[in-house]
Coordinates of C-alpha atoms and ligand atoms in Angstrom, one line a residue:
M1 CA 72.5 0.2 46.0
K2 CA 71.1 -3.0 44.6
P3 CA 71.1 -3.7 40.9
Y4 CA 67.6 -3.2 39.5
K5 CA 65.7 -5.8 37.1
T6 CA 62.5 -4.6 35.7
P7 CA 59.7 -6.5 37.1
A8 CA 57.6 -8.6 34.7
I9 CA 54.3 -7.0 34.0
P10 CA 51.3 -9.1 35.0
A11 CA 48.5 -9.5 32.7
S12 CA 46.1 -7.7 35.1
E13 CA 48.6 -4.4 34.3
I14 CA 47.9 -4.7 30.6
T15 CA 45.7 -1.8 30.5
P16 CA 44.7 0.8 27.7
K17 CA 47.7 2.7 28.9
T18 CA 49.9 -0.2 28.3
L19 CA 48.6 -0.4 25.0
F20 CA 49.2 3.2 24.3
Y21 CA 52.7 3.0 25.0
A22 CA 53.2 -0.1 22.8
R23 CA 51.5 1.8 19.9
R24 CA 53.6 4.9 20.5
K25 CA 56.7 2.7 20.3
F26 CA 55.6 1.1 17.2
M27 CA 55.0 4.6 15.8
R28 CA 58.3 5.6 16.5
N29 CA 59.9 2.6 15.0
A30 CA 57.5 3.4 11.7
G31 CA 59.7 6.6 11.6
G32 CA 56.5 8.7 12.7
A33 CA 57.5 12.3 13.7
A34 CA 55.3 14.5 15.9
L35 CA 53.8 11.3 17.5
T36 CA 52.2 12.7 20.4
A37 CA 50.2 14.8 18.1
L38 CA 48.7 11.9 16.4
L39 CA 47.8 10.1 19.6
P40 CA 44.1 9.8 21.1
Q41 CA 44.0 11.8 24.3
S42 CA 41.5 9.3 25.4
L43 CA 43.9 6.6 25.5
W44 CA 46.4 8.5 27.2
A45 CA 44.3 10.4 29.9
A46 CA 42.6 7.2 31.4
G47 CA 42.9 9.0 34.8
P48 CA 40.7 12.0 35.9
F49 CA 42.8 14.3 34.1
G50 CA 40.7 14.9 30.7
D51 CA 42.1 18.1 29.2
L52 CA 45.9 18.0 29.4
K53 CA 47.7 21.0 27.8
K54 CA 50.6 20.2 25.6
S55 CA 53.8 21.1 27.3
P56 CA 56.6 22.5 25.0
Y57 CA 59.1 20.9 27.3
A58 CA 58.6 17.1 26.9
V59 CA 61.4 14.9 25.7
E60 CA 60.6 12.2 22.9
E61 CA 62.2 9.3 24.9
E62 CA 60.9 6.0 25.6
L63 CA 59.1 6.1 28.8
T64 CA 60.1 4.1 32.0
P65 CA 57.2 1.7 32.7
R66 CA 54.7 2.9 35.2
K67 CA 55.4 -0.1 37.4
A68 CA 59.1 0.7 37.6
I69 CA 58.3 4.5 38.4
T70 CA 56.0 3.5 41.1
S71 CA 57.9 0.5 42.7
Y72 CA 61.5 1.7 42.7
N73 CA 61.6 4.9 44.9
N74 CA 63.5 7.1 47.1
F75 CA 61.4 8.4 49.8
Y76 CA 63.2 7.9 53.1
E77 CA 60.0 8.8 55.3
F78 CA 59.1 5.6 54.4
G79 CA 62.3 3.5 54.6
T80 CA 65.5 3.6 52.7
G81 CA 65.0 0.6 50.6
K82 CA 63.8 1.3 47.2
E83 CA 60.8 -1.1 47.7
D84 CA 59.9 0.5 50.9
P85 CA 57.9 3.5 49.7
A86 CA 55.7 1.4 47.6
A87 CA 55.3 -1.1 50.4
N88 CA 54.7 1.6 53.2
A89 CA 53.3 4.7 51.6
G90 CA 49.6 3.3 50.9
V91 CA 48.7 4.7 54.7
L92 CA 49.6 8.3 53.9
K93 CA 46.6 10.5 54.0
T94 CA 46.4 12.9 51.3
R95 CA 43.2 14.7 52.1
P96 CA 42.9 17.3 53.9
W97 CA 46.1 18.9 52.4
T98 CA 47.4 22.3 52.5
V99 CA 50.5 23.8 51.0
S100 CA 51.5 27.3 53.0
V101 CA 53.4 29.7 51.0
E102 CA 55.3 32.1 53.4
G103 CA 58.2 34.5 54.1
E104 CA 59.5 37.1 52.0
V105 CA 56.0 37.4 50.1
N106 CA 53.6 40.3 50.2
K107 CA 50.6 37.9 50.3
P108 CA 51.2 34.9 52.7
K109 CA 48.8 32.2 51.6
V110 CA 47.8 28.6 52.8
F111 CA 46.4 27.0 49.5
D112 CA 44.1 24.0 49.7
I113 CA 45.5 21.0 47.5
D114 CA 42.2 20.8 45.5
D115 CA 42.5 24.7 44.8
I116 CA 46.0 24.0 43.7
L117 CA 44.9 21.2 41.2
K118 CA 42.4 23.8 39.7
M119 CA 44.9 26.8 39.5
A120 CA 46.4 26.3 36.1
P121 CA 46.2 23.9 33.2
L122 CA 47.6 20.5 34.0
E123 CA 50.5 20.0 31.3
E124 CA 52.0 16.4 30.7
R125 CA 55.5 16.7 30.8
I126 CA 57.9 14.1 30.0
Y127 CA 61.1 14.5 31.9
R128 CA 64.4 12.7 32.6
L129 CA 64.8 12.0 36.2
R130 CA 68.6 11.5 37.0
C131 CA 69.0 10.1 40.8
V132 CA 72.4 11.2 42.3
E133 CA 72.8 7.2 42.4
A134 CA 73.6 7.2 38.6
W135 CA 70.4 5.5 37.6
S136 CA 67.6 7.4 35.6
M137 CA 63.9 7.2 34.3
V138 CA 61.9 8.9 31.9
V139 CA 58.6 10.0 33.5
P140 CA 55.6 11.5 32.1
W141 CA 54.6 14.0 34.8
L142 CA 51.5 15.8 35.3
G143 CA 51.5 19.6 36.5
F144 CA 52.3 22.9 35.9
S145 CA 55.5 25.6 36.2
L146 CA 55.9 26.4 40.1
A147 CA 56.0 29.9 39.2
E148 CA 52.5 29.9 38.7
L149 CA 51.6 29.1 42.4
L150 CA 54.5 31.4 43.6
K151 CA 53.5 34.7 41.7
R152 CA 50.0 34.4 43.6
A153 CA 52.0 35.0 46.9
E154 CA 53.8 38.0 45.3
P155 CA 57.3 37.5 46.4
T156 CA 59.2 40.6 47.6
G157 CA 62.5 41.9 46.5
N158 CA 64.1 40.3 49.2
A159 CA 62.8 36.7 48.5
K160 CA 66.4 35.3 46.8
Y161 CA 65.6 31.7 47.8
V162 CA 63.1 29.3 48.2
E163 CA 62.7 26.3 50.7
F164 CA 60.4 23.4 50.5
V165 CA 59.1 21.7 53.5
S166 CA 57.9 18.1 53.2
L167 CA 55.5 16.6 55.5
Y168 CA 56.4 15.7 59.2
D169 CA 54.2 12.8 60.8
P170 CA 56.0 9.8 62.2
A171 CA 52.6 8.4 63.0
Q172 CA 52.3 7.8 59.0
M173 CA 55.8 7.9 58.3
P174 CA 57.8 5.1 59.7
G175 CA 61.1 6.1 58.2
Q176 CA 60.9 9.4 60.3
K177 CA 61.5 7.1 63.7
S178 CA 65.0 7.0 62.2
A179 CA 67.6 9.7 62.4
V180 CA 68.7 9.0 59.0
L181 CA 67.9 12.5 57.8
D182 CA 67.1 15.7 59.7
W183 CA 63.2 15.8 59.4
P184 CA 61.3 17.0 58.1
Y185 CA 62.9 16.8 54.5
R186 CA 63.8 20.2 53.5
E187 CA 65.0 21.5 49.9
G188 CA 65.9 24.7 48.4
L189 CA 66.4 26.5 45.2
R190 CA 67.6 29.8 44.1
I191 CA 64.5 32.3 43.3
D192 CA 65.5 32.4 39.7
E193 CA 65.7 28.5 39.5
A194 CA 62.2 28.0 41.4
M195 CA 60.9 30.6 38.9
H196 CA 62.3 28.8 35.7
P197 CA 59.3 27.6 33.7
L198 CA 61.0 23.9 33.5
T199 CA 60.4 23.8 37.5
L200 CA 57.3 21.6 37.9
L201 CA 54.8 21.7 40.7
T202 CA 54.0 18.2 40.3
L203 CA 50.4 16.5 40.8
G204 CA 50.6 13.5 38.8
L205 CA 52.1 11.1 36.5
Y206 CA 51.0 8.6 33.6
G207 CA 47.6 10.4 33.5
D208 CA 46.8 9.9 37.1
V209 CA 47.0 11.3 40.3
L210 CA 50.5 10.9 42.0
P211 CA 51.0 7.5 43.6
N212 CA 51.5 8.3 47.4
Q213 CA 55.2 6.7 46.9
N214 CA 55.8 9.3 44.4
G215 CA 55.3 12.2 46.7
A216 CA 51.4 12.5 46.7
P217 CA 49.6 14.8 46.5
V218 CA 52.0 17.3 45.6
R219 CA 55.9 17.5 45.0
I220 CA 58.4 19.2 43.1
V221 CA 60.3 17.9 40.0
M222 CA 63.6 19.6 38.9
P223 CA 65.0 17.9 35.6
W224 CA 68.3 19.3 35.5
K225 CA 69.2 18.6 39.2
Y226 CA 69.8 15.4 41.1
G227 CA 66.6 13.5 42.1
F228 CA 66.9 14.5 45.6
K229 CA 66.3 18.2 44.8
S230 CA 62.8 17.2 44.0
A231 CA 60.8 17.2 47.2
K232 CA 58.0 15.1 47.9
S233 CA 54.6 15.5 49.6
I234 CA 55.3 19.0 50.4
V235 CA 53.3 21.3 52.7
G236 CA 55.3 24.2 52.7
I237 CA 57.2 26.9 50.8
R238 CA 59.2 29.8 52.3
L239 CA 60.8 32.4 50.4
L240 CA 63.9 33.7 52.1
E241 CA 66.7 36.1 51.8
K242 CA 69.6 33.7 52.9
Q243 CA 70.4 30.1 51.3
P244 CA 68.7 27.3 53.3
T245 CA 70.5 24.1 54.6
T246 CA 68.8 21.5 53.1
S247 CA 68.5 17.9 54.7
W248 CA 71.1 16.2 52.5
M249 CA 73.7 18.9 53.2
K250 CA 73.2 18.3 56.6
A251 CA 73.5 14.7 56.2
G252 CA 76.7 15.1 53.8
P253 CA 78.0 18.5 53.1
N254 CA 80.7 17.2 51.1
E255 CA 78.6 14.7 49.2
Y256 CA 75.2 16.8 48.4
G257 CA 75.7 20.3 47.4
F258 CA 73.0 23.0 47.4
Y259 CA 73.0 23.3 43.7
A260 CA 73.1 19.7 42.7
N261 CA 72.8 20.1 39.3
V262 CA 73.2 17.0 37.2
N263 CA 77.0 17.2 36.2
P264 CA 79.2 14.4 34.5
D265 CA 82.4 16.4 35.0
V266 CA 82.0 16.6 39.1
D267 CA 82.0 13.2 40.7
H268 CA 80.1 12.5 44.0
P269 CA 83.1 11.7 46.5
R270 CA 82.3 8.0 46.4
W271 CA 81.3 7.2 42.7
S272 CA 81.6 8.7 39.2
Q273 CA 78.7 10.6 37.9
T274 CA 79.8 10.3 34.0
K275 CA 77.4 7.3 33.3
E276 CA 73.8 6.4 34.6
R277 CA 71.7 3.2 34.1
R278 CA 68.5 3.9 32.5
I279 CA 66.1 1.7 34.6
G280 CA 65.3 -1.3 32.4
E281 CA 68.2 -1.0 30.1
F282 CA 71.2 -3.1 30.4
L283 CA 74.1 -0.9 29.0
K284 CA 74.9 2.3 30.9
R285 CA 74.5 5.6 29.1
K286 CA 76.4 8.9 29.4
T287 CA 75.2 11.4 31.8
L288 CA 74.6 14.7 30.0
M289 CA 75.4 18.3 31.4
F290 CA 72.4 19.5 33.2
N291 CA 70.6 16.2 32.7
G292 CA 70.4 17.2 28.9
Y293 CA 68.7 20.4 29.8
A294 CA 71.8 22.7 29.2
D295 CA 70.1 24.9 26.3
E296 CA 67.6 25.9 28.9
V297 CA 69.1 26.2 31.9
A298 CA 73.0 26.7 31.4
P299 CA 72.6 30.7 31.3
L300 CA 71.4 30.3 35.0
Y301 CA 74.8 29.4 35.9
A302 CA 77.0 31.2 33.4
S303 CA 79.5 33.0 35.9
M304 CA 79.6 30.3 38.5
D305 CA 82.2 27.7 39.2
L306 CA 80.4 24.4 39.1
Q307 CA 83.1 22.6 40.8
K308 CA 82.7 24.7 43.8
Y309 CA 79.0 25.3 43.6
F310 CA 78.1 21.6 43.1
Ligands
MTE1 N1 60.4 13.9 51.2 C1 61.3 13.6 50.1 N2 61.4 13.8 48.9 C2 62.3 13.0 48.2 C3 63.2 12.0 48.7 C4 62.9 11.9 50.0 O1 63.4 10.8 50.6 N3 61.9 12.3 50.9 N4 64.1 11.3 47.9 C5 64.6 12.1 46.8 C6 65.0 11.5 45.7 S1 66.7 10.9 46.3 C7 65.0 11.2 44.6 S2 65.8 10.3 43.4 C8 63.4 11.1 44.2 C9 62.7 10.3 43.5 O2 61.5 10.1 42.8 P1 60.4 9.2 42.5 O3 60.7 8.1 43.5 O4 59.3 9.7 42.1 O5 61.0 8.6 41.4 O6 62.7 11.8 45.1 C10 63.4 12.5 45.9 N5 62.4 13.5 46.9
MO2 MO1 68.0 10.5 44.1

């Protein structure tokens, strides 16, 4: 992994949104509590999403600049370099787009992306994202709990796991011509993890639709797990009785476990997970258990050996 430098922001990028963040920071420095409540929505939601429901799950941390979130990515379908997705994902056609929900459900469904967008009120969720490569970001996502979508398909009593399948289309995704991963990208969760309200079906960031390099038109975001669990550009969700094998488990079974909970006490075989570099910062910070979401999610793993189920 190459060291990351925050790109300088050109004058053309100084938009109302940028001003908004400057103001937000100023207010925090001035000691203002409940700062989001004081801010005009109009500056925040300069994108197509006017009414954003306030989320109880947003962390109050300085946001990673939009420029960094959209130019330093992992999206191997578009290449393995951090700058490849921003350079190559522009061609991805995100309409028409459907997401099928199938398997152990009473009502299998194929949802159109434009219906998903209207399915539930969009919330802004400011989440930490911790990559397994020991860097992190703070991202203002837009979306709603995945449970909202899953419940419409009525999972059966046999639905113990959920599998996410990303788009397979080598004509649009040049990275799929290489066998670096077993395509299509597949990820998975236990059903209780998938139904947890923190699990976000994500449709946008920074008040706008998802940029292609961040997984347009729809992706998952799992804030307490390493970033690779947050599958991008998904076209299928399968409810299963048995635990699926994910693309990363196939690529490196000793390195990428099924659970992949952020855990500073369990090293990756090739590096420590005790610290992380917040993109844009110089000094490393300590990695938090479950990426700081232990109060919410530790009960899901109460009886599990987290060294074994890494
Ligand atoms: N389909 C797909 N989803 C993916 C990946 C990928 O290569 N392909 N990379 C993952 C990894 S390793 C990370 S860290 C996050 C990065 O998300 P971001 O680029 O929006 O920050 O996406 C995850 N989702
Ligand atoms: Mo990652």
